[in-house]
Structures are given as structure tokens and as C-alpha cells.
Coordinates of C-alpha atoms in Angstrom, one line a residue:
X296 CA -23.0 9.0 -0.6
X297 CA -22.9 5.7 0.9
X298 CA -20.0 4.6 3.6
X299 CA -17.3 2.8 2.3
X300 CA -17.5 -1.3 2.3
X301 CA -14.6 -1.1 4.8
X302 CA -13.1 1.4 7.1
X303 CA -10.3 2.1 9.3
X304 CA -10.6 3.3 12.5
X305 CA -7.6 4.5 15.3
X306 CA -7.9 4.6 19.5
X307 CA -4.7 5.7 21.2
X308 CA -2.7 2.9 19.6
X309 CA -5.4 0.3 18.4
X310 CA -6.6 0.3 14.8
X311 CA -9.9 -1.4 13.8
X312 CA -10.5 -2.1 10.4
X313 CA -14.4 -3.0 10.0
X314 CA -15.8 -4.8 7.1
X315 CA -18.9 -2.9 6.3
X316 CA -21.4 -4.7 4.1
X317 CA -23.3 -6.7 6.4
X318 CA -26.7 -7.1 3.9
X319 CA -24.0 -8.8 2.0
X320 CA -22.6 -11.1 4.6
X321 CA -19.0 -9.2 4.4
X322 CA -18.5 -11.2 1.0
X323 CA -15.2 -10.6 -1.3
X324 CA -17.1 -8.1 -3.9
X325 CA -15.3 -5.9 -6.0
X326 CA -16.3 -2.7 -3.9
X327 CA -15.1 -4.7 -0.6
X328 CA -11.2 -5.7 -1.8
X329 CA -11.1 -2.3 -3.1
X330 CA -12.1 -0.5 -0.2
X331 CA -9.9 -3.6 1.7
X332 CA -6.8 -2.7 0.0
X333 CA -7.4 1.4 0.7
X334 CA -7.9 0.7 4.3
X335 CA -6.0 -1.7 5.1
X336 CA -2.6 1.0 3.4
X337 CA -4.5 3.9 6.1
X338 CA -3.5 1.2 8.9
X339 CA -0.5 0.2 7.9
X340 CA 1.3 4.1 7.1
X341 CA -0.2 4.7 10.7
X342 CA 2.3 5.3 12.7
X343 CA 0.9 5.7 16.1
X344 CA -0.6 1.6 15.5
X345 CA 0.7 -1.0 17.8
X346 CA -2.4 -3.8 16.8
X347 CA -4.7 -4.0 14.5
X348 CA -8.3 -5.5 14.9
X349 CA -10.7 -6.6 11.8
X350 CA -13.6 -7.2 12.6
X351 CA -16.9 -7.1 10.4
X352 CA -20.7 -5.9 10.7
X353 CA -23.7 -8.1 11.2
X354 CA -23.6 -11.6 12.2
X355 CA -21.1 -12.5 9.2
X356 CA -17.6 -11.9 9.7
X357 CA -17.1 -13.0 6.1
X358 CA -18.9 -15.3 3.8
X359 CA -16.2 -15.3 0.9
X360 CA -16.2 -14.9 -2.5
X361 CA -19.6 -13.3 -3.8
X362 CA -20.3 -15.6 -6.8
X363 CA -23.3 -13.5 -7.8
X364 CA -21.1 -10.6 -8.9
X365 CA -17.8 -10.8 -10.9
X366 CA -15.0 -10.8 -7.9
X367 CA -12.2 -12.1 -10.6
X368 CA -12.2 -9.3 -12.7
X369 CA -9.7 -9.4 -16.3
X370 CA -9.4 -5.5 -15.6
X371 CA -8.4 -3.9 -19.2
X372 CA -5.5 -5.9 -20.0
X373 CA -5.4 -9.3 -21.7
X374 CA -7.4 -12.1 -20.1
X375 CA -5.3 -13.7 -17.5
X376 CA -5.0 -17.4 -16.6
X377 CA -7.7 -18.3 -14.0
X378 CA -4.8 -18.9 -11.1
X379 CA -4.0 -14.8 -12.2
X380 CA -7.6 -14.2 -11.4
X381 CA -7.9 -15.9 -8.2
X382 CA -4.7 -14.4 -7.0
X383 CA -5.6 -10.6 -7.9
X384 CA -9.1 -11.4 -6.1
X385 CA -7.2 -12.5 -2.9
X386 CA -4.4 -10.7 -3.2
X387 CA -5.9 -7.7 -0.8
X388 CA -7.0 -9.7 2.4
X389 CA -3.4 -11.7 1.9
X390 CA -1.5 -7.9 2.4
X391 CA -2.8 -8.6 6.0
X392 CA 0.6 -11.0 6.4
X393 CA 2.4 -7.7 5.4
X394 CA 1.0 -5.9 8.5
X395 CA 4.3 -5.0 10.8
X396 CA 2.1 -5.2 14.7
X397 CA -0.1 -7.8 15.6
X398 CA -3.4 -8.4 14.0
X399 CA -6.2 -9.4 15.7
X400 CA -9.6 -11.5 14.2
X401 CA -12.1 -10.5 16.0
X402 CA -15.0 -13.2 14.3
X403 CA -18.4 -11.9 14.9
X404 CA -20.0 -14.4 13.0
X405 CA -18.9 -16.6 10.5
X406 CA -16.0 -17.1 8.4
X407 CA -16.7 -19.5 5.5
X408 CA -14.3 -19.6 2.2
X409 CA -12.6 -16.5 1.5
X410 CA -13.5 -15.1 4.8
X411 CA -11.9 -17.7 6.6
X412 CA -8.5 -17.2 4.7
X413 CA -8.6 -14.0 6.2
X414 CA -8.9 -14.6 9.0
X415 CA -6.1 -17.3 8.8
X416 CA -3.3 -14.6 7.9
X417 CA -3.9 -12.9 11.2
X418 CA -1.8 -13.2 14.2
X419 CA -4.9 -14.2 16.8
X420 CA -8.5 -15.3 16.2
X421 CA -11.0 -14.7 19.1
X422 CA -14.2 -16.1 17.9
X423 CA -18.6 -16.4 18.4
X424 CA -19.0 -19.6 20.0
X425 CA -22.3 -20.5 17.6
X426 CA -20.3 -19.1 14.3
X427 CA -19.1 -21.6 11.7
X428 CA -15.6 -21.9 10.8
X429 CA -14.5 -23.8 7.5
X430 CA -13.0 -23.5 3.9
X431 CA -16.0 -24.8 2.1
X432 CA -14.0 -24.8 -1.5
X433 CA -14.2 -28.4 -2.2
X434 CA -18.4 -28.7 -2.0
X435 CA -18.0 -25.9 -4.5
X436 CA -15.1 -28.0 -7.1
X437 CA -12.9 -25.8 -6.2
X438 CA -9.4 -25.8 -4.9
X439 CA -8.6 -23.9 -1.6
X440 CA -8.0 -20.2 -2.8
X441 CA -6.1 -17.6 -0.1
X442 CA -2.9 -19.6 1.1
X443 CA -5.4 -21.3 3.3
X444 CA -3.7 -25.3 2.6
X445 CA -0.8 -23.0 3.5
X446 CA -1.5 -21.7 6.7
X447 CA -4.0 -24.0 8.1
X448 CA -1.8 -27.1 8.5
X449 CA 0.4 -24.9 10.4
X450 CA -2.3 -23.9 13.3
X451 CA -4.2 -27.0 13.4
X452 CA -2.0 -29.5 12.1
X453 CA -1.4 -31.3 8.8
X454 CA -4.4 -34.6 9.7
X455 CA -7.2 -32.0 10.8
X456 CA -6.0 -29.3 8.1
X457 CA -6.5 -32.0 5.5
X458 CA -9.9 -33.6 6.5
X459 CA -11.4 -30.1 6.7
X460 CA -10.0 -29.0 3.4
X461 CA -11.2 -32.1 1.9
X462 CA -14.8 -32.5 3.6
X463 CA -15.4 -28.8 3.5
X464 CA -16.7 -29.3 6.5
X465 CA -17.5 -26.5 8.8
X466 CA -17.1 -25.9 12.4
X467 CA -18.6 -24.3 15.4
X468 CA -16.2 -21.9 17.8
X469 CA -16.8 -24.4 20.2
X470 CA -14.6 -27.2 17.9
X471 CA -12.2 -24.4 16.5
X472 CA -11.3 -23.5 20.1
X473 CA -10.9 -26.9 21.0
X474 CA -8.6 -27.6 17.8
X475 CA -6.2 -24.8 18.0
X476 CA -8.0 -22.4 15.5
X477 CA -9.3 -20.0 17.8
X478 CA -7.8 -18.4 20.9
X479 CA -10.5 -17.9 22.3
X480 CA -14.6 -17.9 22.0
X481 CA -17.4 -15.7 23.1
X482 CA -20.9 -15.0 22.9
X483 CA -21.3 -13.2 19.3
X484 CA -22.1 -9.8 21.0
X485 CA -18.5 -10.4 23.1
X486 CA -16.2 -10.7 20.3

């Protein structure tokens, strides 16, 4: 039996929720916003939990969308819209804003696309100063998914929110610090 693709964890008042497919870069797979959705419900019907860390494993804190598998499933209803399918594919890390204590990113390594929304609808992001940092959706033709033209403006402000949503350019934790984005940045084995 394998471990699941993300788990929760509890010490004295702190909850850790780990994403847990590093081979994988952390990417949105079915198997990951499954197990997201499980343990992120474990954390939040805790009640001993005053903050909340997610974190992942290996040098990936979250690539985003895996577009090798089929992340926007049609399930066994009708075929939905493709806004439907984007939503339901998002919809788990976005429960995060739902989260009643404070929730802490702790960015190993990257956060590109998906991964970086996540990271987005939590309340503080301490980063790895040589990770890159950027919603890469328009060098793929696609719009930016995950409330991220939402909540990015809002950290960073609406001029640098707009030319990294329309370059797609990434950043360094160096530059995200520096801009707002991050608290704080450490070496990757300090985060």
C-alpha cells in the first residue's frame, strides 16, 4: 500500500499538511486533489489546530496542473463546460481560504501554475531563495486558473500582478521577497 499523495499531520497546536508526490513534482493529479480535499477536511474538524503549515516533498513545492494525466475529469455526469472543469480541478487547493486559523506556505521549492495559486490562498508564504515563483498560464494559451488574477493584485499590486500574469514570467525568492510575495526567504533546506 502506498502513502497517500498528501497527508496531515498535528504537533501540540500546529498542523502540517504535506504534499507527498515528489517524483511528480507535487503536480495537481487526480490522486493529489483527492487526497488534498481528504486532508485538508482532517485539519480543518481538528480542533486542537491553531495554524496550519503546507508544505511539500522534494525540491517542488508544486509544479501545477499535471497535463500528462487527465486532472479535469467529466466524472459520470454530463460533460461540463470547460470553466466547470477547471473549477472542480481547483476547487480543493481553493478550500484552503475556508481554513478558520492561519495558514502558513512553507515553499520548498517551486511554485509554478496551479501550485502557485495555492500558495496564494494562504495567509503567509516563507519561501527557498533559488525557487521560482510565477503563474506560467499564458506561455501555455491559457487563462490564469485558481483565483490567482484575484488574489495576486492584492499582495503585489495591480502593475506587477499584471506584467507577471501576462509575461508568465517567473521569479526567484530573491524578487518575490523583494515585491511583497513572500514574507520571507531561506535556504531550501530552511523553509
Amino acid at each position: 500500500m502506498t502513502s497517500p499523495a498528501v497527508r496531515f499531520s498535528l504537533d501540540g497546536h500546529l498542523g502540517e499538511l504535506t504534499l507527498d508526490r515528489p517524483t511528480n513534482r507535487n503536480s495537481m493529479t487526480p490522486e493529489l486533489l483527492d487526497a488534498f480535499v481528504v486532508a485538508l477536511a482532517e485539519a480543518r474538524a481538528c480542533a486542537d489546530l491553531r495554524c496550519l503549515i503546507i508544505t511539500g516533498t522534494g525540491d517542488c513545492f508544486s509544479a501545477g496542473a499535471d497535463f500528462r494525466g487527465s486532472v479535469q475529469r467529466d466524472g459520470d455526469g454530463p460533460p461540463r463546460a470547460p470553466h466547470d472543469k477547471s473549477f472542480a480541478m481547483y476547487q480543493p487547493f481553493l478550500g484552503v481560504l475556508d481554513v478558520e486559523v492561519p495558514v502558513i506556505a512553507a515553499l520548498n521549492g517551486h511554485a509554478i501554475g496551479g501550485g502557485f495559486g495555492l500558495a496564494l490562498c494562504c495567509d503567509l508564504r516563507i519561501g527557498a531563495r533559488d525557487a521560482r515563483y510565477g503563474a506560467n498560464f499564458t506561455k501555455l494559451g491559457l487563462h490564469p486558473g485558481m483565483a490567482i488574477s484575484y488574489l495576486l493584485p492584492r499582495l503585489v499590486g495591480v502593475a506587477r500582478a499584471a506584467e507577471l500574469l501576462f509575461t508568465g514570467r517567473r521569479i526567484d525568492g530573491t524578487e518575490a521577497e523583494r515585491i511583497g510575495l513572500l514574507s520571507s526567504v531561506h535556504a531550501a533546506d530552511e523553509v
